[in-house]
Amino acid sequence: MSRRTIEIALVVVGLALCTLAYLGKKNVQGWHSGFEFSPTTSQIVIGLIGLSLVWILVRTLQDKAVGRRTVFLYVGIAIALPLFMSIDQDIVISENTRHVYESLGELPPGSKVLVSFDYDPASSPELQPMAEAFLAECFRRDLKVIMVALWAPGAIQANIALDTVRARLGLDTTELVYGEDYCNLGYQAGREFVIQRMGTSFEAMFGTDVRGTPYRQIPLVRNVRNFSDINYAFNISAGFPGTVEWVQVAVSRFGLKLGAGNTAVQAPQVYPYLRAGQLQGLLAGINGAAEFEKLIGLKAVATTYMLAQTFAHLIVIAFIIIGNIAYFRGERETKLRGRTQ
Amino acid sequence: MRRTVPLLITGIVGVVFVVSYFIPHKPFSNLNDWFSDWFSIVAACAIVLGSLNLILISSQKVARRKEDWGYAVVIIVCFLITVIAGIAGGRGYQNTGTAFEWLYRYLYVSLSSTMYAILAFYVASASYRAFRARNIEATMLLVAAFLVMLGRVPIGDVITQFLPEGARISDFQQWIMDFPQTAGQRAIMIGIALGLTSTSLRVILGIERSHLGGGD
Amino acid sequence: MTDRYRPLLTPPVALFLFALAISPATFAQNPEPNPSDSALISAVGSSLMTGPRPAVILSGGDRDNDDGGEIRLTWQLSPDDIKGGIVTGYKVLKASEPGGPFVEVGDMAPGTSQLEGGETDDGRPYYFKVITLSMVPSGNGALVEVSSESEIYGPIVSSAQWFHMGRLNVFVGSVLVVFLILFMIRKARSGRELYVRKIAGLDAVDEAIGRATEMGKKVIYVPGIDDMDNVMTIASMIILGYVAEMTATYDTYLEVPVSKSMVMVTAKEVVKEAYTKVGRADSYKMDQVHYLTDDQFGYAAAIDGIVVREKPATMFYIGSFFAESLILAEIGNAAGAIQIAGTAQPTQLPFFVTACDYTLLGEEMFAASAYLSKEPRLLGSLKGQDYVKAVILVLVVIGIILETFGVWDFSRLFTVV
């Protein structure tokens, strides 16, 4: 078999597995309601993965180091299989997550909350659950939500989050009124300059909302001129412009009270701002979202994803250990060879 | 002339931004807003420039039947479909139910998420390849990484639940993030901020001109 | 008094709230209600007759450190504005005369006791009053909005300031930084030799391009995903100029795929100038610098495609990068390219260090133009930057010592508003 044939065969097998996994999680027109492993099956699967890792370790000790494709395969398994498992984990709530929750708790009903959706679909698996949980809590507390986006896809991400929240909370149009309880002002190009301009005038940057309604005709924002009319802001960010820019411009220059939700990779960058009191809480990655879900008593996607996160971390740790064993073995052999020479 | 005008614009805009930070009075506050608006306008217009370049180069590739010209056809077709779907949607092209939103939700979201998901595989393979306890510093880094990775997921506390509260892995993880990590971040940030300040100053004063295409 | 029906509270909900508020059972269940409960009960009870008790304006004046057109008004919250109480918000009204007519200039949530704004004309006196709003049940069960007014406060006159006093410390610091950098530039121009430590990543540029020349393969330069307003991209363009000169000299093909249109225009100019400078203007091709997409991962995918298909010998990743950094660097690594990266994004540095052969860490990237050109003015600015860093270190140490002994005033000098 030629290399190309093997590659095509692998792609076909991969696609078939993905389709199976997709159908397994989906309720297909009453055909079946999705697969889920029983706790016993889950434990057997975990045991098998553990045993195979031990086998890899033994192979490594026999100087047969695994290639990157094997690592890829294990990561794929570690992320995909937990989605079919029903193991409950006790999520520990961090102080940073608690601060976001408490900040919302301090706001009286009717307060205006600005939410900036500064991310794209790529980081949505990590940030969208955060956005949904945050919006759900705002609506539950009767806070008025003004949504903006400094990333072009952010405006649609906001709409998708709203659709999910409304479906989950069962709020129909008579209960949650667009323009009065929430509004989506959409995307504005210009990155951190938009934040700076919002410091003097929201209307200058967002002349209309995503529906094309002029700013002055939206009851919720009619009297919102700049940041001084906002009680709390929450920035969900995957990069630039994001939390750092919101802190540097909106918090430092205009005194906005800000909380943030970041991807796990980006979170360490905003820790100095947390310690300096410039950020009122942080939801870091999917963990942060799961912690927030636990605080608000909502068991949604982030909580489900946490099992996959646990598995992925364990697999990475296992491979680092295996890699180090291989390294030390190699070092020892080099030294021995040096001595014999 | 080709360099003098950009240098002048850079200098004037840079000085206005710096001065307006300290002087809130008009005209500086207005100029600040005015330049910000202009940046938004230029940034929006520049997207057209980039799109034209993409189409031009892809069309040339197809016309000259260059290597892998099939990909260029895919680019042109996808570009046109997206643009047409966006224009057809009018002002509310981002609203739920429009063709553009459909493309976004069912194609773009999936493709982008897939690219981002690849990171999980690369992080694992890069860690496997490069994370070695070569010396004391690397070993400390490795131990810290283990603590953070375990402490960020519930299993960390399950393993150490025999320890009293406040001494479990999640607490160590939080301590690493709050103190050593934050201290390191601050040091890097101060260094970078100074580098940024120095470079900005050179650009504003016209000492640095390599970004405009070389020397004097 | 303003009447406004809110559809949010449907009649059954409102009836339930009303019943709960006035039911004897509510009182009977708590024979000794705590202070907040009794306040709530009295607030609800009193509002049924007269609306909430009004807010009291405490002070008002021109807003500090602004460009005019705004005032600051502070009031004491209504006694009925308590957690779980009946107050639903405040409205601030302004007028040119004490007798009105008044227009609304602010709409605030309960618990808010200050307005900064007011949309005033500078130099003109204005009068203000605060309306306290609350919701009470009406006879038919729906909630009705009732309100009470504060005393009229004024006149208040707004004006613009010529200096932001809250930023005096930043001003002093900035002047010091600029002075030190300019002083060192001047010193360097006088011909004094300045030492710059070795930067391995920049020294490796020649070697990396040499390798590509030997292998007869191309060099790919990725200038990050940010636009020209980011100093990292400007620094990247500076290094691109040097790389382009080298590739032109060795007649090695250089490809620069970009993600922002303005970067494309600049990079074209930089590469073209570099080719002209070494007398190889004829070797420059229009499509060497080309735009791919503004989308972060679309850009990463496109570059990955180029790398997998064309297997370049050398990859440069210099500029501002985010999550795509590892995707790019791992693919380059798998393709066997020698890789030099540089970024001032702290979160991406670990990925580049792991997957690339050389990495310019943060400020090293900004030092590139001085390091590569050895131009005295640029070296001087680098030296000035070092002196500023020394000053900051001294201040940090002093701050740590003083705060350890409970003296906080020194740190407060650095607070920025």
XYZ file of C-alpha atoms in Angstrom, chain A residues 6-336:
331
model
C -2.671 4.747 3.988
C -3.268 8.451 4.596
C -6.600 8.373 2.775
C -7.616 5.230 4.682
C -6.735 6.920 7.988
C -8.760 9.998 7.067
C -11.757 7.802 6.183
C -11.465 5.899 9.483
C -11.100 9.183 11.369
C -14.174 10.643 9.691
C -16.174 7.486 10.395
C -15.210 7.663 14.069
C -16.136 11.357 14.234
C -19.520 10.620 12.627
C -20.129 7.801 15.092
C -19.169 10.052 18.009
C -21.438 12.815 16.702
C -24.393 10.510 16.240
C -23.650 8.959 19.612
C -24.128 12.301 21.361
C -27.107 13.416 19.331
C -30.738 12.538 19.526
C -31.393 11.598 15.893
C -35.102 12.064 15.246
C -36.177 9.600 17.905
C -33.913 6.901 16.457
C -31.881 6.873 19.650
C -31.272 9.360 22.440
C -27.475 9.296 22.510
C -25.023 6.928 24.091
C -23.643 7.196 27.581
C -21.320 4.778 29.342
C -22.422 3.392 32.665
C -20.065 4.177 35.595
C -18.703 0.587 35.417
C -18.025 0.816 31.683
C -16.397 4.215 32.240
C -14.092 2.745 34.849
C -13.187 -0.164 32.565
C -12.367 2.282 29.745
C -10.226 4.380 32.099
C -8.456 1.221 33.297
C -7.711 0.166 29.717
C -6.268 3.588 28.870
C -4.117 3.416 32.014
C -2.863 -0.063 31.111
C -1.974 0.998 27.594
C 0.015 3.919 29.028
C 1.931 1.460 31.205
C 2.611 -0.565 28.068
C 3.973 2.569 26.363
C 6.177 3.165 29.403
C 7.540 -0.383 29.143
C 8.204 0.139 25.421
C 10.015 3.350 26.234
C 12.182 1.529 28.746
C 12.969 -0.913 25.928
C 14.239 2.087 23.896
C 11.181 2.129 21.644
C 10.041 5.705 22.115
C 6.587 6.589 20.787
C 6.114 9.059 17.955
C 4.024 12.217 17.954
C 1.138 10.490 16.210
C 0.705 8.161 19.194
C 0.562 11.203 21.463
C -2.071 12.720 19.162
C -4.114 9.511 19.317
C -4.091 9.488 23.115
C -5.060 13.139 23.352
C -7.934 12.472 20.937
C -9.126 9.572 23.076
C -8.706 11.555 26.294
C -10.895 14.351 24.986
C -13.536 12.342 23.100
C -14.316 9.445 25.424
C -15.119 11.446 28.597
C -17.951 13.128 26.696
C -19.743 9.763 26.844
C -19.021 9.157 30.520
C -21.221 9.930 33.484
C -18.703 10.584 36.238
C -19.411 13.455 38.599
C -16.488 15.565 39.726
C -16.371 17.872 42.713
C -15.391 21.218 41.231
C -13.457 23.451 43.620
C -14.389 27.114 43.325
C -11.501 29.556 43.094
C -11.451 33.008 44.660
C -11.256 34.713 41.269
C -14.463 33.044 40.082
C -16.179 33.833 43.365
C -15.319 37.523 42.914
C -17.163 37.650 39.588
C -20.197 36.023 41.197
C -20.075 38.360 44.185
C -19.698 41.422 41.967
C -22.958 40.495 40.275
C -24.543 39.849 43.666
C -23.699 43.367 44.819
C -25.561 44.946 41.904
C -29.156 45.973 42.577
C -31.769 44.739 40.087
C -31.951 47.048 37.092
C -28.213 47.790 37.090
C -26.583 48.105 33.693
C -23.999 45.488 32.826
C -21.803 45.881 29.757
C -20.606 42.605 28.237
C -17.920 42.719 25.588
C -17.675 39.648 23.355
C -14.070 39.813 22.203
C -13.574 36.360 20.782
C -14.256 34.292 17.723
C -15.677 30.823 17.103
C -12.231 29.272 17.485
C -12.154 29.932 21.195
C -15.906 29.558 21.620
C -15.722 26.006 23.049
C -13.851 27.557 25.957
C -15.540 30.953 26.173
C -19.095 30.380 24.994
C -20.097 28.355 28.113
C -18.736 31.257 30.160
C -20.790 33.781 28.202
C -23.945 31.696 28.528
C -23.561 31.168 32.274
C -22.801 34.868 32.823
C -25.798 36.039 30.783
C -28.075 33.524 32.516
C -27.039 34.868 35.902
C -27.501 38.499 34.794
C -31.046 37.795 33.602
C -31.828 35.801 36.738
C -30.827 38.822 38.818
C -32.805 41.192 36.587
C -29.689 43.046 35.459
C -29.848 44.927 32.180
C -27.297 43.661 29.673
C -25.666 45.773 26.976
C -23.570 43.678 24.597
C -20.788 44.942 22.361
C -18.011 43.295 20.354
C -14.515 44.432 19.454
C -13.983 41.263 17.415
C -16.080 40.976 14.254
C -17.527 37.526 15.093
C -18.311 38.660 18.646
C -21.707 40.103 17.728
C -22.924 36.766 16.357
C -21.379 34.906 19.289
C -23.487 37.142 21.526
C -26.639 36.230 19.582
C -25.786 32.516 19.779
C -25.231 32.807 23.543
C -28.556 34.601 23.920
C -30.392 31.927 21.930
C -28.925 29.227 24.170
C -29.695 31.107 27.376
C -33.268 31.819 26.340
C -33.829 28.195 25.324
C -32.344 26.989 28.592
C -34.141 29.402 30.862
C -37.372 29.055 28.947
C -37.783 32.809 28.739
C -40.035 33.828 25.907
C -40.220 37.232 24.276
C -42.832 38.615 26.685
C -40.537 38.000 29.643
C -37.233 39.227 28.242
C -37.680 42.297 26.097
C -35.075 43.273 23.543
C -34.110 46.913 23.962
C -35.345 47.047 27.540
C -33.758 44.077 29.285
C -30.872 43.569 26.892
C -29.508 44.788 23.597
C -26.710 43.893 21.219
C -24.884 46.962 19.915
C -22.801 44.786 17.610
C -19.242 44.996 16.384
C -17.147 48.085 15.923
C -13.765 48.104 14.174
C -10.919 50.056 15.713
C -9.838 47.791 18.575
C -8.660 49.648 21.714
C -9.563 52.963 20.119
C -13.194 51.877 20.382
C -12.818 51.480 24.153
C -11.169 54.865 24.347
C -13.955 56.494 22.348
C -16.603 54.730 24.444
C -15.093 56.546 27.401
C -16.559 59.743 26.018
C -19.474 58.475 23.929
C -20.991 55.047 23.333
C -23.172 56.481 20.635
C -20.176 57.718 18.625
C -18.975 54.129 18.285
C -22.298 52.291 18.118
C -24.658 54.452 16.099
C -27.046 51.513 15.666
C -27.449 48.068 17.183
C -27.112 44.787 15.236
C -30.716 45.123 14.106
C -30.077 48.561 12.678
C -32.054 50.425 15.352
C -30.588 53.887 16.017
C -28.877 54.168 19.416
C -31.252 56.840 20.743
C -34.262 54.677 19.982
C -33.120 51.824 22.220
C -34.687 52.497 25.654
C -31.987 50.599 27.551
C -29.113 52.730 26.286
C -30.877 56.019 25.637
C -29.356 57.484 28.782
C -26.080 55.612 28.605
C -23.523 58.107 27.427
C -20.249 56.566 28.559
C -18.681 54.251 31.132
C -19.899 56.334 34.050
C -23.426 55.053 33.306
C -22.353 51.414 33.498
C -22.478 49.608 36.850
C -20.355 46.623 35.933
C -18.580 45.402 32.826
C -17.525 41.908 31.863
C -15.052 41.223 29.111
C -14.913 37.787 27.509
C -11.680 37.705 25.608
C -9.417 35.438 23.603
C -6.630 37.874 22.812
C -6.168 41.336 21.372
C -8.095 43.539 21.875
C -9.213 42.006 25.120
C -8.977 42.202 28.866
C -5.565 43.889 28.923
C -6.852 46.713 26.715
C -10.095 47.034 28.696
C -8.053 47.369 31.888
C -5.549 49.782 30.389
C -8.141 52.057 28.824
C -11.545 51.602 30.478
C -10.410 50.810 34.022
C -7.300 52.998 34.250
C -8.640 55.996 32.384
C -12.363 55.880 33.058
C -12.643 53.946 36.335
C -14.895 51.188 34.997
C -15.613 48.269 37.329
C -14.531 45.258 35.281
C -14.556 41.477 35.528
C -13.192 39.142 32.884
C -13.404 35.719 31.346
C -10.342 34.544 29.456
C -9.018 31.485 27.707
C -6.798 29.402 29.996
C -3.708 30.330 27.968
C -4.367 34.031 28.247
C -5.383 34.070 31.916
C -1.865 34.268 33.420
C -1.352 37.554 31.590
C -4.157 39.247 33.513
C -3.175 38.008 36.973
C -1.112 41.158 37.704
C -4.270 43.220 37.139
C -6.213 41.002 39.529
C -3.638 41.429 42.241
C -3.616 45.182 41.657
C -7.396 45.325 42.129
C -7.987 46.544 38.576
C -10.041 43.446 37.779
C -13.016 42.338 39.853
C -12.704 38.623 39.314
C -11.645 36.315 36.523
C -13.092 33.207 34.927
C -10.062 31.339 33.614
C -10.739 28.877 30.834
C -13.257 26.096 30.938
C -12.478 25.568 34.636
C -13.614 29.085 35.384
C -16.812 28.522 33.414
C -17.490 25.235 35.251
C -16.852 26.905 38.610
C -19.251 29.710 37.698
C -21.876 27.187 36.601
C -21.553 25.479 39.985
C -21.945 28.818 41.792
C -25.130 29.678 39.949
C -26.453 26.132 40.250
C -26.441 25.357 36.547
C -25.034 22.084 35.256
C -24.285 22.947 31.643
C -21.614 22.288 29.021
C -18.618 23.594 30.985
C -19.272 21.084 33.777
C -19.506 18.310 31.182
C -16.283 19.415 29.485
C -14.384 19.333 32.769
C -14.078 15.556 32.641
C -12.391 15.798 29.241
C -10.153 18.517 30.669
C -9.145 16.242 33.563
C -8.374 13.384 31.182
C -6.360 15.623 28.856
C -4.261 16.978 31.736
C -3.568 13.464 32.996
C -2.546 12.257 29.536
C -0.169 15.209 29.070
C 1.361 14.552 32.513
C 1.740 10.855 31.669
C 3.531 11.617 28.413
C 5.834 14.172 30.055
C 6.819 11.514 32.599
C 7.365 8.957 29.829
C 9.411 11.503 27.854
C 11.590 12.245 30.884
C 12.176 8.565 31.562
C 13.314 8.164 27.966
C 15.538 11.231 28.361
C 17.200 10.005 31.565
C 17.710 6.564 30.095
C 19.367 8.112 27.053
C 21.555 10.319 29.268
C 22.618 7.343 31.369
C 23.538 5.332 28.302
C 25.523 8.241 26.864
C 27.454 8.548 30.125
C 28.111 4.793 30.256
